[in-house]
């Protein structure tokens, strides 16, 4: 799907591009200095949650959004949330300790356990808070680990669940009197002689203005997934080949504004990844995550163990291929798994995203532009290994527990690239969402939440936790800034 079409679905169909009730932009003022209790940089889920929470505590709040309307990663998300301890989960048998341990395990033991615990404690109450706000979330029980009975799914009207979430947050903020300044790009934090953060400098259509904060500033700008220079700097040259799955607005302000203050940057190599067709934004995940098919490069050779998880596999593709261009090679038997192939073909057709079909592997290679000789040999080798239960001896290995050959015509080649959705690295926060310096001492007056913050996630998260942790840590930050608790 083209970004303009995604934007129509995510924002236009909600009326956000033209509905003043939702994007309640403030009128330009003559003053070069604006004074508030609490300043929020970024109008995504984390930022708006922080703004609403601070306003509920009696604070005057300004949200600075660099775009003409909010356009962060939340708008492109499915809207799944994940947590523990909500009023809907009392009979699930889950506990805070189990949730924290599972979340920490997903981070390979690198995530800050105190921060994970702070998020976990706030996750259930934050889900209740959103539902009370009118966000249409429904708990789904008995999912595979680690989601179990922790995932809440959005009831949608054809738009993305993330868009629905943002619409509710924007309306609540407007009703509560939060001031939203769009086309206002924060670029520098203002400090006093003691190094405490007391405000923000921002570029506006009327020139540079200062927004002073009596209680604190929270950075909720998202990460640096759309900043190729930063990706290469922190992850390596291969990261330039990653295709963007999320918002183009996530360009690293969380790093650019906090680094000069000596903030401790952590987990800068880490990001959430997934498959994508870059030209159309179509997502082949249902098939690539299934028990069917093999993944090859344009050279016709297998390039990755198909049994790896979606995020790990998607991170590897730009590293093991010269151009991050691969294909899922599968056959009609893929439909044995909940008709997923037909569903993908229908969806890709609506998005004008190509899928190649042929009655022989050689013909399929010609249609898709794949090396014919190598693809025929790769499929033959793959099928023989599967028949002998020797998939693990392939190079790369194929470790699916119940593998399936690619042997029943028609055959399909589905384009796929590794994509980056969100970065996990950034200024490290503590359990109060305060940004800390190199000695782990909080920088007074400075907070971060969502993908703008570092220290919470590494490698993976429990699906649905990124949005939930943004909302939860945003609320925690607001409470600490306004009340000190």
Tab-separated table of C-alpha atoms in Angstrom:
chain	number	residue	atom	x	y	z
A	1	UNK	CA	0.000	0.000	0.000
A	2	UNK	CA	1.376	3.439	-0.894
A	3	UNK	CA	2.034	5.722	2.068
A	4	UNK	CA	-0.550	8.184	0.741
A	5	UNK	CA	-3.153	5.403	0.821
A	6	UNK	CA	-2.045	4.323	4.277
A	7	UNK	CA	-2.415	7.909	5.336
A	8	UNK	CA	-5.944	8.058	3.982
A	9	UNK	CA	-6.838	4.956	5.948
A	10	UNK	CA	-5.015	5.956	9.092
A	11	UNK	CA	-5.925	9.636	9.258
A	12	UNK	CA	-8.151	10.819	6.473
A	13	UNK	CA	-10.938	8.328	7.100
A	14	UNK	CA	-10.963	9.460	10.714
A	15	UNK	CA	-11.361	13.069	9.663
A	16	UNK	CA	-8.146	14.060	11.389
A	17	UNK	CA	-6.874	15.979	8.400
A	18	UNK	CA	-9.862	18.318	8.444
A	19	UNK	CA	-11.631	17.930	11.774
A	20	UNK	CA	-10.776	20.784	14.122
A	21	UNK	CA	-12.362	18.876	17.000
A	22	UNK	CA	-9.475	16.431	16.900
A	23	UNK	CA	-6.429	18.412	15.811
A	24	UNK	CA	-7.028	21.398	18.058
A	25	UNK	CA	-4.033	23.409	16.875
A	26	UNK	CA	-3.353	26.578	18.833
A	27	UNK	CA	-3.454	29.942	17.100
A	28	UNK	CA	-0.023	31.542	16.529
A	29	UNK	CA	0.938	33.950	19.287
A	30	UNK	CA	3.048	37.091	19.185
A	31	UNK	CA	5.039	36.022	22.226
A	32	UNK	CA	8.419	34.391	21.726
A	33	UNK	CA	8.058	32.637	25.090
A	34	UNK	CA	5.209	30.393	26.202
A	35	UNK	CA	4.931	29.155	29.789
A	36	UNK	CA	3.365	25.875	30.912
A	37	UNK	CA	3.735	23.396	33.740
A	38	UNK	CA	4.472	20.423	31.491
A	39	UNK	CA	5.757	20.229	27.918
A	40	UNK	CA	5.251	17.134	25.751
A	41	UNK	CA	7.340	16.719	22.596
A	42	UNK	CA	5.502	14.462	20.147
A	43	UNK	CA	1.776	13.788	19.742
A	44	UNK	CA	1.772	9.990	19.614
A	45	UNK	CA	0.273	7.533	22.079
A	46	UNK	CA	2.988	8.039	24.712
A	47	UNK	CA	2.935	11.812	24.413
A	48	UNK	CA	-0.835	12.202	24.460
A	49	UNK	CA	-1.168	9.814	27.409
A	50	UNK	CA	1.388	11.894	29.317
A	51	UNK	CA	-0.401	15.113	28.396
A	52	UNK	CA	-3.827	13.853	29.492
A	53	UNK	CA	-2.448	12.464	32.754
A	54	UNK	CA	-0.648	15.715	33.599
A	55	UNK	CA	-3.749	17.745	32.779
A	56	UNK	CA	-5.855	15.515	35.054
A	57	UNK	CA	-3.536	16.541	37.889
A	58	UNK	CA	-4.243	20.208	37.291
A	59	UNK	CA	-1.169	21.065	35.228
A	60	UNK	CA	-1.144	23.368	32.228
A	61	UNK	CA	0.114	21.260	29.325
A	62	UNK	CA	1.466	21.955	25.841
A	63	UNK	CA	2.109	19.294	23.207
A	64	UNK	CA	4.610	20.218	20.478
A	65	UNK	CA	4.117	18.279	17.238
A	66	UNK	CA	6.515	18.912	14.366
A	67	UNK	CA	4.106	17.762	11.645
A	68	UNK	CA	0.975	19.533	10.451
A	69	UNK	CA	-0.983	16.780	12.211
A	70	UNK	CA	0.033	13.832	14.381
A	71	UNK	CA	1.647	11.166	12.194
A	72	UNK	CA	3.712	8.840	14.371
A	73	UNK	CA	4.047	5.072	14.421
A	74	UNK	CA	0.851	4.603	16.427
A	75	UNK	CA	-1.231	5.555	13.389
A	76	UNK	CA	0.180	2.636	11.402
A	77	UNK	CA	-0.092	0.063	14.188
A	78	UNK	CA	-2.744	-2.640	14.374
A	79	UNK	CA	-3.642	-1.392	17.819
A	80	UNK	CA	-2.919	-4.538	19.829
A	81	UNK	CA	-2.159	-3.793	23.478
A	82	UNK	CA	-0.717	-6.135	26.063
A	83	UNK	CA	-0.660	-6.015	29.840
A	84	UNK	CA	-1.471	-7.611	33.154
A	85	UNK	CA	-3.750	-6.729	36.048
A	86	UNK	CA	-6.631	-5.024	34.269
A	87	UNK	CA	-10.153	-5.544	35.574
A	88	UNK	CA	-10.745	-7.913	32.632
A	89	UNK	CA	-7.910	-10.254	33.628
A	90	UNK	CA	-8.769	-11.128	37.214
A	91	UNK	CA	-9.596	-14.767	36.407
A	92	UNK	CA	-6.733	-15.503	34.006
A	93	UNK	CA	-4.278	-16.753	36.626
A	94	UNK	CA	-1.582	-14.396	35.393
A	95	UNK	CA	0.584	-12.496	37.854
A	96	UNK	CA	2.763	-9.423	37.767
A	97	UNK	CA	5.825	-11.561	38.472
A	98	UNK	CA	5.093	-13.923	35.554
A	99	UNK	CA	4.515	-11.020	33.193
A	100	UNK	CA	7.718	-9.239	34.232
A	101	UNK	CA	9.779	-12.409	33.852
A	102	UNK	CA	8.317	-13.145	30.412
A	103	UNK	CA	8.894	-9.575	29.229
A	104	UNK	CA	12.439	-9.600	30.575
A	105	UNK	CA	13.064	-12.933	28.844
A	106	UNK	CA	11.992	-11.371	25.520
A	107	UNK	CA	14.735	-8.769	26.012
A	108	UNK	CA	17.295	-11.565	26.460
A	109	UNK	CA	17.833	-10.348	30.002
A	110	UNK	CA	19.127	-6.956	28.848
A	111	UNK	CA	16.047	-4.830	29.555
A	112	UNK	CA	16.081	-2.892	32.827
A	113	UNK	CA	13.989	-5.078	35.123
A	114	UNK	CA	12.965	-2.156	37.359
A	115	UNK	CA	11.605	-0.277	34.354
A	116	UNK	CA	9.869	-3.406	33.044
A	117	UNK	CA	8.258	-3.874	36.460
A	118	UNK	CA	7.134	-0.229	36.566
A	119	UNK	CA	5.556	-0.620	33.129
A	120	UNK	CA	3.937	-3.935	34.074
A	121	UNK	CA	2.340	-2.484	37.216
A	122	UNK	CA	0.886	0.367	35.162
A	123	UNK	CA	-0.107	-1.734	32.130
A	124	UNK	CA	-3.422	-3.083	33.434
A	125	UNK	CA	-4.614	0.235	34.902
A	126	UNK	CA	-3.633	1.971	31.655
A	127	UNK	CA	-5.666	-0.490	29.582
A	128	UNK	CA	-8.651	0.120	31.892
A	129	UNK	CA	-8.037	3.874	31.508
A	130	UNK	CA	-8.108	3.630	27.709
A	131	UNK	CA	-11.256	1.490	27.688
A	132	UNK	CA	-12.960	3.994	29.998
A	133	UNK	CA	-11.956	6.647	27.466
A	134	UNK	CA	-13.878	4.786	24.764
A	135	UNK	CA	-11.055	2.855	23.116
A	136	UNK	CA	-12.731	-0.368	21.825
A	137	UNK	CA	-10.375	-3.006	23.228
A	138	UNK	CA	-11.307	-6.653	23.811
A	139	UNK	CA	-9.228	-9.222	25.696
A	140	UNK	CA	-8.426	-12.406	23.771
A	141	UNK	CA	-7.562	-15.349	26.005
A	142	UNK	CA	-5.515	-18.486	25.488
A	143	UNK	CA	-3.064	-17.219	22.872
A	144	UNK	CA	0.364	-18.833	22.358
A	145	UNK	CA	3.061	-17.688	24.778
A	146	UNK	CA	4.056	-15.061	25.627
A	147	UNK	CA	0.730	-13.334	24.819
A	148	UNK	CA	-1.375	-15.935	26.690
A	149	UNK	CA	-4.368	-13.999	28.114
A	150	UNK	CA	-2.613	-10.654	27.992
A	151	UNK	CA	-3.474	-9.260	24.564
A	152	UNK	CA	-6.245	-6.769	23.873
A	153	UNK	CA	-7.331	-6.294	20.269
A	154	UNK	CA	-9.001	-3.265	18.743
A	155	UNK	CA	-12.482	-3.456	17.253
A	156	UNK	CA	-11.943	-1.510	14.037
A	157	UNK	CA	-14.117	0.118	11.411
A	158	UNK	CA	-11.745	-0.619	8.529
A	159	UNK	CA	-9.088	1.814	9.702
A	160	UNK	CA	-6.001	0.845	11.660
A	161	UNK	CA	-6.508	0.191	15.350
A	162	UNK	CA	-3.741	2.653	16.122
A	163	UNK	CA	-5.680	5.400	14.355
A	164	UNK	CA	-8.731	4.681	16.484
A	165	UNK	CA	-6.602	4.847	19.625
A	166	UNK	CA	-5.126	8.184	18.575
A	167	UNK	CA	-8.522	9.614	17.771
A	168	UNK	CA	-9.734	8.880	21.310
A	169	UNK	CA	-6.568	10.337	22.855
A	170	UNK	CA	-6.737	13.504	20.761
A	171	UNK	CA	-10.386	14.034	21.626
A	172	UNK	CA	-9.774	13.492	25.337
A	173	UNK	CA	-6.833	15.896	25.285
A	174	UNK	CA	-8.884	18.549	23.524
A	175	UNK	CA	-11.822	18.134	25.898
A	176	UNK	CA	-9.493	18.419	28.891
A	177	UNK	CA	-7.799	21.599	27.711
A	178	UNK	CA	-4.413	20.319	26.546
A	179	UNK	CA	-2.805	22.809	24.144
A	180	UNK	CA	-1.586	21.228	20.899
A	181	UNK	CA	0.929	23.146	18.778
A	182	UNK	CA	1.376	21.589	15.325
A	183	UNK	CA	4.073	22.515	12.792
A	184	UNK	CA	6.211	23.170	15.867
A	185	UNK	CA	9.547	21.342	15.735
A	186	UNK	CA	11.372	21.085	19.045
A	187	UNK	CA	15.123	21.088	18.485
A	188	UNK	CA	16.855	22.057	21.731
A	189	UNK	CA	16.274	21.563	25.448
A	190	UNK	CA	16.661	24.626	27.661
A	191	UNK	CA	18.543	24.142	30.925
A	192	UNK	CA	19.282	26.302	33.952
A	193	UNK	CA	22.802	26.777	35.414
A	194	UNK	CA	22.377	23.546	37.400
A	195	UNK	CA	21.692	21.527	34.243
A	196	UNK	CA	18.002	21.015	35.009
A	197	UNK	CA	15.684	20.971	31.984
A	198	UNK	CA	13.326	23.950	32.173
A	199	UNK	CA	12.010	24.241	28.635
A	200	UNK	CA	12.292	23.653	24.905
A	201	UNK	CA	13.251	25.713	21.872
A	202	UNK	CA	11.120	25.025	18.816
A	203	UNK	CA	10.923	26.173	15.221
A	204	UNK	CA	7.474	27.516	14.328
A	205	UNK	CA	6.073	29.281	11.252
A	206	UNK	CA	6.570	32.532	13.192
A	207	UNK	CA	10.201	31.748	13.995
A	208	UNK	CA	12.013	30.157	16.918
A	209	UNK	CA	10.058	30.195	20.171
A	210	UNK	CA	10.735	29.034	23.700
A	211	UNK	CA	8.290	26.871	25.626
A	212	UNK	CA	9.112	26.993	29.321
A	213	UNK	CA	8.136	24.129	31.625
A	214	UNK	CA	7.779	24.677	35.364
A	215	UNK	CA	7.464	20.956	36.144
A	216	UNK	CA	9.129	19.015	33.368
A	217	UNK	CA	9.561	18.067	29.720
A	218	UNK	CA	8.871	14.638	28.240
A	219	UNK	CA	10.349	13.489	24.946
A	220	UNK	CA	7.859	11.269	23.130
A	221	UNK	CA	9.088	11.741	19.577
A	222	UNK	CA	9.513	8.089	18.685
A	223	UNK	CA	12.932	6.763	17.766
A	224	UNK	CA	15.228	7.051	14.741
A	225	UNK	CA	13.849	4.355	12.436
A	226	UNK	CA	13.425	6.872	9.579
A	227	UNK	CA	16.928	8.344	9.976
A	228	UNK	CA	19.191	6.315	7.695
A	229	UNK	CA	22.337	8.090	8.879
A	230	UNK	CA	21.630	7.168	12.494
A	231	UNK	CA	20.738	3.585	11.582
A	232	UNK	CA	24.078	3.168	9.842
A	233	UNK	CA	25.940	4.901	12.686
A	234	UNK	CA	24.520	2.699	15.420
A	235	UNK	CA	23.673	-0.569	13.632
A	236	UNK	CA	26.090	-0.829	10.726
A	237	UNK	CA	26.189	-0.219	6.943
A	238	UNK	CA	23.672	-2.993	6.251
A	239	UNK	CA	20.991	-0.988	8.096
A	240	UNK	CA	20.834	1.418	5.154
A	241	UNK	CA	19.088	-1.381	3.261
A	242	UNK	CA	16.229	-1.660	5.755
A	243	UNK	CA	12.846	-0.590	4.426
A	244	UNK	CA	10.630	1.604	6.565
A	245	UNK	CA	7.454	0.005	7.940
A	246	UNK	CA	6.353	2.907	10.141
A	247	UNK	CA	6.247	6.681	10.178
A	248	UNK	CA	8.678	8.873	8.250
A	249	UNK	CA	8.575	11.298	11.200
A	250	UNK	CA	10.786	9.213	13.500
A	251	UNK	CA	14.080	10.921	12.733
A	252	UNK	CA	15.960	10.776	16.028
A	253	UNK	CA	15.065	13.922	17.954
A	254	UNK	CA	15.212	11.775	21.080
A	255	UNK	CA	18.948	11.393	20.455
A	256	UNK	CA	19.693	14.833	19.036
A	257	UNK	CA	18.144	16.691	21.974
A	258	UNK	CA	19.363	14.527	24.857
A	259	UNK	CA	22.913	13.702	23.763
A	260	UNK	CA	24.199	17.268	24.395
A	261	UNK	CA	22.971	16.971	28.009
A	262	UNK	CA	25.041	13.858	28.638
A	263	UNK	CA	22.131	11.425	28.560
A	264	UNK	CA	23.065	7.752	28.674
A	265	UNK	CA	22.184	6.146	25.348
A	266	UNK	CA	21.478	2.405	25.478
A	267	UNK	CA	20.360	-0.447	23.210
A	268	UNK	CA	21.107	1.634	20.117
A	269	UNK	CA	21.553	-1.407	17.874
A	270	UNK	CA	18.089	-2.761	18.614
A	271	UNK	CA	14.833	-2.358	16.719
A	272	UNK	CA	11.529	-4.020	15.968
A	273	UNK	CA	11.529	-5.578	12.507
A	274	UNK	CA	9.046	-7.259	10.223
A	275	UNK	CA	8.545	-8.179	6.563
A	276	UNK	CA	7.335	-5.633	4.045
A	277	UNK	CA	6.998	-5.075	0.302
A	278	UNK	CA	8.638	-1.635	0.081
A	279	UNK	CA	6.899	-0.420	-3.084
A	280	UNK	CA	3.376	-1.128	-1.833
A	281	UNK	CA	3.702	-1.503	1.955
A	282	UNK	CA	1.943	-4.866	1.668
A	283	UNK	CA	2.763	-7.236	4.504
A	284	UNK	CA	3.367	-10.942	3.723
A	285	UNK	CA	3.757	-11.943	7.384
A	286	UNK	CA	0.875	-14.441	7.505
A	287	UNK	CA	2.597	-16.616	4.903
A	288	UNK	CA	6.203	-15.958	5.937
A	289	UNK	CA	5.283	-16.902	9.523
A	290	UNK	CA	3.460	-20.061	8.471
A	291	UNK	CA	4.797	-23.618	8.301
A	292	UNK	CA	4.998	-23.418	4.504
A	293	UNK	CA	7.462	-22.192	1.931
A	294	UNK	CA	11.129	-21.265	1.673
A	295	UNK	CA	12.850	-17.891	1.411
A	296	UNK	CA	15.331	-17.146	-1.389
A	297	UNK	CA	17.246	-14.168	-2.711
A	298	UNK	CA	17.187	-13.016	-6.317
A	299	UNK	CA	20.046	-15.454	-6.880
A	300	UNK	CA	17.614	-18.313	-6.242
A	301	UNK	CA	19.422	-19.563	-3.145
A	302	UNK	CA	17.914	-19.948	0.312
A	303	UNK	CA	19.247	-17.227	2.596
A	304	UNK	CA	17.739	-17.708	6.066
A	305	UNK	CA	16.265	-20.336	8.379
A	306	UNK	CA	12.534	-19.952	7.773
A	307	UNK	CA	11.726	-21.195	11.275
A	308	UNK	CA	13.224	-18.109	12.917
A	309	UNK	CA	10.834	-15.593	14.448
A	310	UNK	CA	9.502	-12.769	12.307
A	311	UNK	CA	11.637	-10.043	13.869
A	312	UNK	CA	14.895	-12.026	13.843
A	313	UNK	CA	14.334	-13.196	10.279
A	314	UNK	CA	13.513	-9.690	9.060
A	315	UNK	CA	16.656	-8.285	10.705
A	316	UNK	CA	18.782	-10.895	8.931
A	317	UNK	CA	17.478	-10.351	5.390
A	318	UNK	CA	19.345	-7.071	4.714
A	319	UNK	CA	22.480	-8.616	6.226
A	320	UNK	CA	22.557	-11.848	4.209
A	321	UNK	CA	21.472	-10.412	0.843
A	322	UNK	CA	23.119	-7.571	-1.110
A	323	UNK	CA	19.883	-5.676	-1.692
A	324	UNK	CA	17.366	-6.857	0.950
A	325	UNK	CA	15.248	-8.345	-1.839
A	326	UNK	CA	13.890	-11.846	-1.272
A	327	UNK	CA	10.947	-14.052	-2.182
A	328	UNK	CA	8.784	-16.533	-0.318
A	329	UNK	CA	8.573	-19.575	-2.594
A	330	UNK	CA	5.504	-21.660	-1.750
A	331	UNK	CA	2.850	-23.832	-3.334
A	332	UNK	CA	-0.920	-24.158	-3.292
A	333	UNK	CA	-0.746	-26.462	-0.250
A	334	UNK	CA	-0.005	-23.350	1.800
A	335	UNK	CA	-3.776	-22.904	1.869
A	336	UNK	CA	-4.019	-25.934	4.155
A	337	UNK	CA	-3.194	-23.481	6.956
A	338	UNK	CA	-6.411	-21.460	7.282
A	339	UNK	CA	-6.491	-20.528	3.593
A	340	UNK	CA	-3.702	-18.016	4.226
A	341	UNK	CA	-2.384	-18.006	0.657
A	342	UNK	CA	-5.713	-17.091	-0.921
A	343	UNK	CA	-6.221	-14.406	1.715
A	344	UNK	CA	-2.788	-12.966	0.913
A	345	UNK	CA	-3.426	-13.061	-2.830
A	346	UNK	CA	-6.706	-11.189	-2.388
A	347	UNK	CA	-5.101	-8.583	-0.150
A	348	UNK	CA	-2.077	-8.083	-2.393
A	349	UNK	CA	-4.368	-7.693	-5.411
A	350	UNK	CA	-6.270	-4.890	-3.662
A	351	UNK	CA	-2.953	-3.184	-2.923
A	352	UNK	CA	-1.605	-3.686	-6.464
A	353	UNK	CA	1.266	-5.634	-4.949
A	354	UNK	CA	2.682	-8.287	-7.309
A	355	UNK	CA	2.718	-12.015	-6.620
A	356	UNK	CA	4.093	-14.365	-9.278
A	357	UNK	CA	2.384	-17.669	-10.146
A	358	UNK	CA	3.443	-20.545	-12.395
A	359	UNK	CA	2.939	-24.268	-12.875
A	360	UNK	CA	6.659	-25.066	-12.734
A	361	UNK	CA	9.522	-23.724	-10.629
A	362	UNK	CA	11.503	-22.843	-13.764
A	363	UNK	CA	8.630	-20.802	-15.154
A	364	UNK	CA	8.140	-19.142	-11.762
A	365	UNK	CA	11.794	-18.076	-11.696
A	366	UNK	CA	11.487	-16.452	-15.123
A	367	UNK	CA	8.353	-14.534	-14.154
A	368	UNK	CA	9.808	-13.267	-10.871
A	369	UNK	CA	13.279	-12.449	-12.192
A	370	UNK	CA	14.993	-15.060	-10.007
A	371	UNK	CA	18.029	-17.082	-11.136
A	372	UNK	CA	16.310	-20.065	-12.758
A	373	UNK	CA	19.042	-22.684	-12.413
A	374	UNK	CA	19.665	-21.924	-8.753
A	375	UNK	CA	15.983	-21.796	-7.804
A	376	UNK	CA	15.233	-25.156	-9.407
A	377	UNK	CA	18.212	-26.667	-7.580
A	378	UNK	CA	17.277	-25.003	-4.271
A	379	UNK	CA	13.699	-26.288	-4.349
A	380	UNK	CA	14.905	-29.797	-5.256
A	381	UNK	CA	17.441	-29.803	-2.398
A	382	UNK	CA	14.865	-28.403	0.033
A	383	UNK	CA	12.224	-31.003	-0.850
A	384	UNK	CA	14.679	-33.889	-0.622
A	385	UNK	CA	15.853	-32.770	2.817
A	386	UNK	CA	12.269	-32.424	4.039
A	387	UNK	CA	11.396	-35.904	2.739
A	388	UNK	CA	14.326	-37.373	4.682
A	389	UNK	CA	13.606	-35.286	7.794
A	390	UNK	CA	17.016	-33.634	7.402
A	391	UNK	CA	16.005	-29.985	7.191
A	392	UNK	CA	18.416	-29.119	9.979
A	393	UNK	CA	21.312	-30.259	7.763
A	394	UNK	CA	20.537	-27.726	5.043
A	395	UNK	CA	22.612	-24.559	4.712
A	396	UNK	CA	21.102	-22.430	6.074
A	397	UNK	CA	19.220	-24.965	8.225
A	398	UNK	CA	15.452	-25.335	8.134
A	399	UNK	CA	14.297	-26.115	11.666
A	400	UNK	CA	10.518	-26.097	11.453
A	401	UNK	CA	9.024	-28.859	13.566
A	402	UNK	CA	6.576	-29.906	10.845
A	403	UNK	CA	8.095	-28.770	7.542
A	404	UNK	CA	6.296	-28.985	4.215
A	405	UNK	CA	7.820	-29.426	0.748
A	406	UNK	CA	7.258	-27.009	-2.122
A	407	UNK	CA	5.915	-29.616	-4.521
A	408	UNK	CA	2.284	-29.049	-5.527
A	409	UNK	CA	1.522	-26.696	-8.433
A	410	UNK	CA	0.697	-23.911	-8.853
A	411	UNK	CA	3.755	-22.316	-7.290
A	412	UNK	CA	4.068	-18.761	-6.013
A	413	UNK	CA	6.834	-16.205	-5.476
A	414	UNK	CA	5.887	-13.493	-2.991
A	415	UNK	CA	8.287	-10.508	-2.799
A	416	UNK	CA	9.513	-9.654	0.685
A	417	UNK	CA	12.104	-7.385	2.304
A	418	UNK	CA	13.207	-6.842	5.872
A	419	UNK	CA	11.664	-3.708	7.345
A	420	UNK	CA	12.205	-1.542	10.388
A	421	UNK	CA	9.157	-0.420	12.339
A	422	UNK	CA	10.606	1.136	15.484
A	423	UNK	CA	13.917	1.490	17.292
A	424	UNK	CA	14.403	0.341	20.892
A	425	UNK	CA	17.463	2.470	21.660
A	426	UNK	CA	17.527	5.926	23.160
A	427	UNK	CA	18.176	7.907	26.321
A	428	UNK	CA	17.956	5.498	29.241
A	429	UNK	CA	15.069	5.997	31.643
A	430	UNK	CA	14.522	4.820	35.204
A	431	UNK	CA	11.327	3.467	36.757
A	432	UNK	CA	9.888	7.011	36.935
A	433	UNK	CA	10.576	7.553	33.202
A	434	UNK	CA	13.278	10.084	34.092
A	435	UNK	CA	16.157	10.315	31.625
A	436	UNK	CA	19.452	9.496	33.338
A	437	UNK	CA	23.022	10.587	32.651
A	438	UNK	CA	26.126	8.450	32.180
A	439	UNK	CA	26.276	7.861	35.942
A	440	UNK	CA	22.601	6.781	36.046
A	441	UNK	CA	21.683	10.011	37.857
A	442	UNK	CA	18.327	11.472	36.728
A	443	UNK	CA	18.498	14.662	34.662
A	444	UNK	CA	16.064	16.801	36.599
A	445	UNK	CA	13.033	17.884	34.624
A	446	UNK	CA	13.607	15.491	31.709
A	447	UNK	CA	11.490	12.421	30.909
A	448	UNK	CA	11.055	10.076	27.949
A	449	UNK	CA	8.507	7.441	26.952
A	450	UNK	CA	7.575	5.182	24.069
A	451	UNK	CA	10.181	4.485	21.407
A	452	UNK	CA	11.914	7.737	22.357
A	453	UNK	CA	13.152	6.045	25.548
A	454	UNK	CA	15.870	3.443	25.958
A	455	UNK	CA	16.351	0.725	28.544
A	456	UNK	CA	12.976	-0.998	28.430
A	457	UNK	CA	13.172	-3.184	25.311
A	458	UNK	CA	16.005	-5.069	23.668
A	459	UNK	CA	15.803	-7.587	20.805
A	460	UNK	CA	12.063	-8.292	21.252
A	461	UNK	CA	9.014	-7.324	23.254
A	462	UNK	CA	5.832	-9.201	24.033
A	463	UNK	CA	3.598	-8.352	21.041
A	464	UNK	CA	1.420	-5.375	21.914
A	465	UNK	CA	3.724	-4.049	24.608
A	466	UNK	CA	5.239	-1.194	22.627
A	467	UNK	CA	2.071	0.897	22.554
A	468	UNK	CA	1.063	-0.172	26.055
A	469	UNK	CA	4.460	0.659	27.529
A	470	UNK	CA	4.397	4.048	25.800
A	471	UNK	CA	1.035	4.869	27.349
A	472	UNK	CA	2.012	3.489	30.758
A	473	UNK	CA	5.409	5.180	30.991
A	474	UNK	CA	3.942	8.431	29.671
A	475	UNK	CA	1.439	8.439	32.519
A	476	UNK	CA	4.143	7.513	35.046
A	477	UNK	CA	6.305	10.393	33.797
A	478	UNK	CA	3.467	12.889	34.063
A	479	UNK	CA	2.615	11.875	37.614
A	480	UNK	CA	6.236	12.087	38.722
A	481	UNK	CA	6.756	15.462	37.078
A	482	UNK	CA	3.620	17.023	38.553
A	483	UNK	CA	3.455	15.355	41.981
A	484	UNK	CA	6.967	14.031	42.548
A	485	UNK	CA	5.551	10.518	43.029
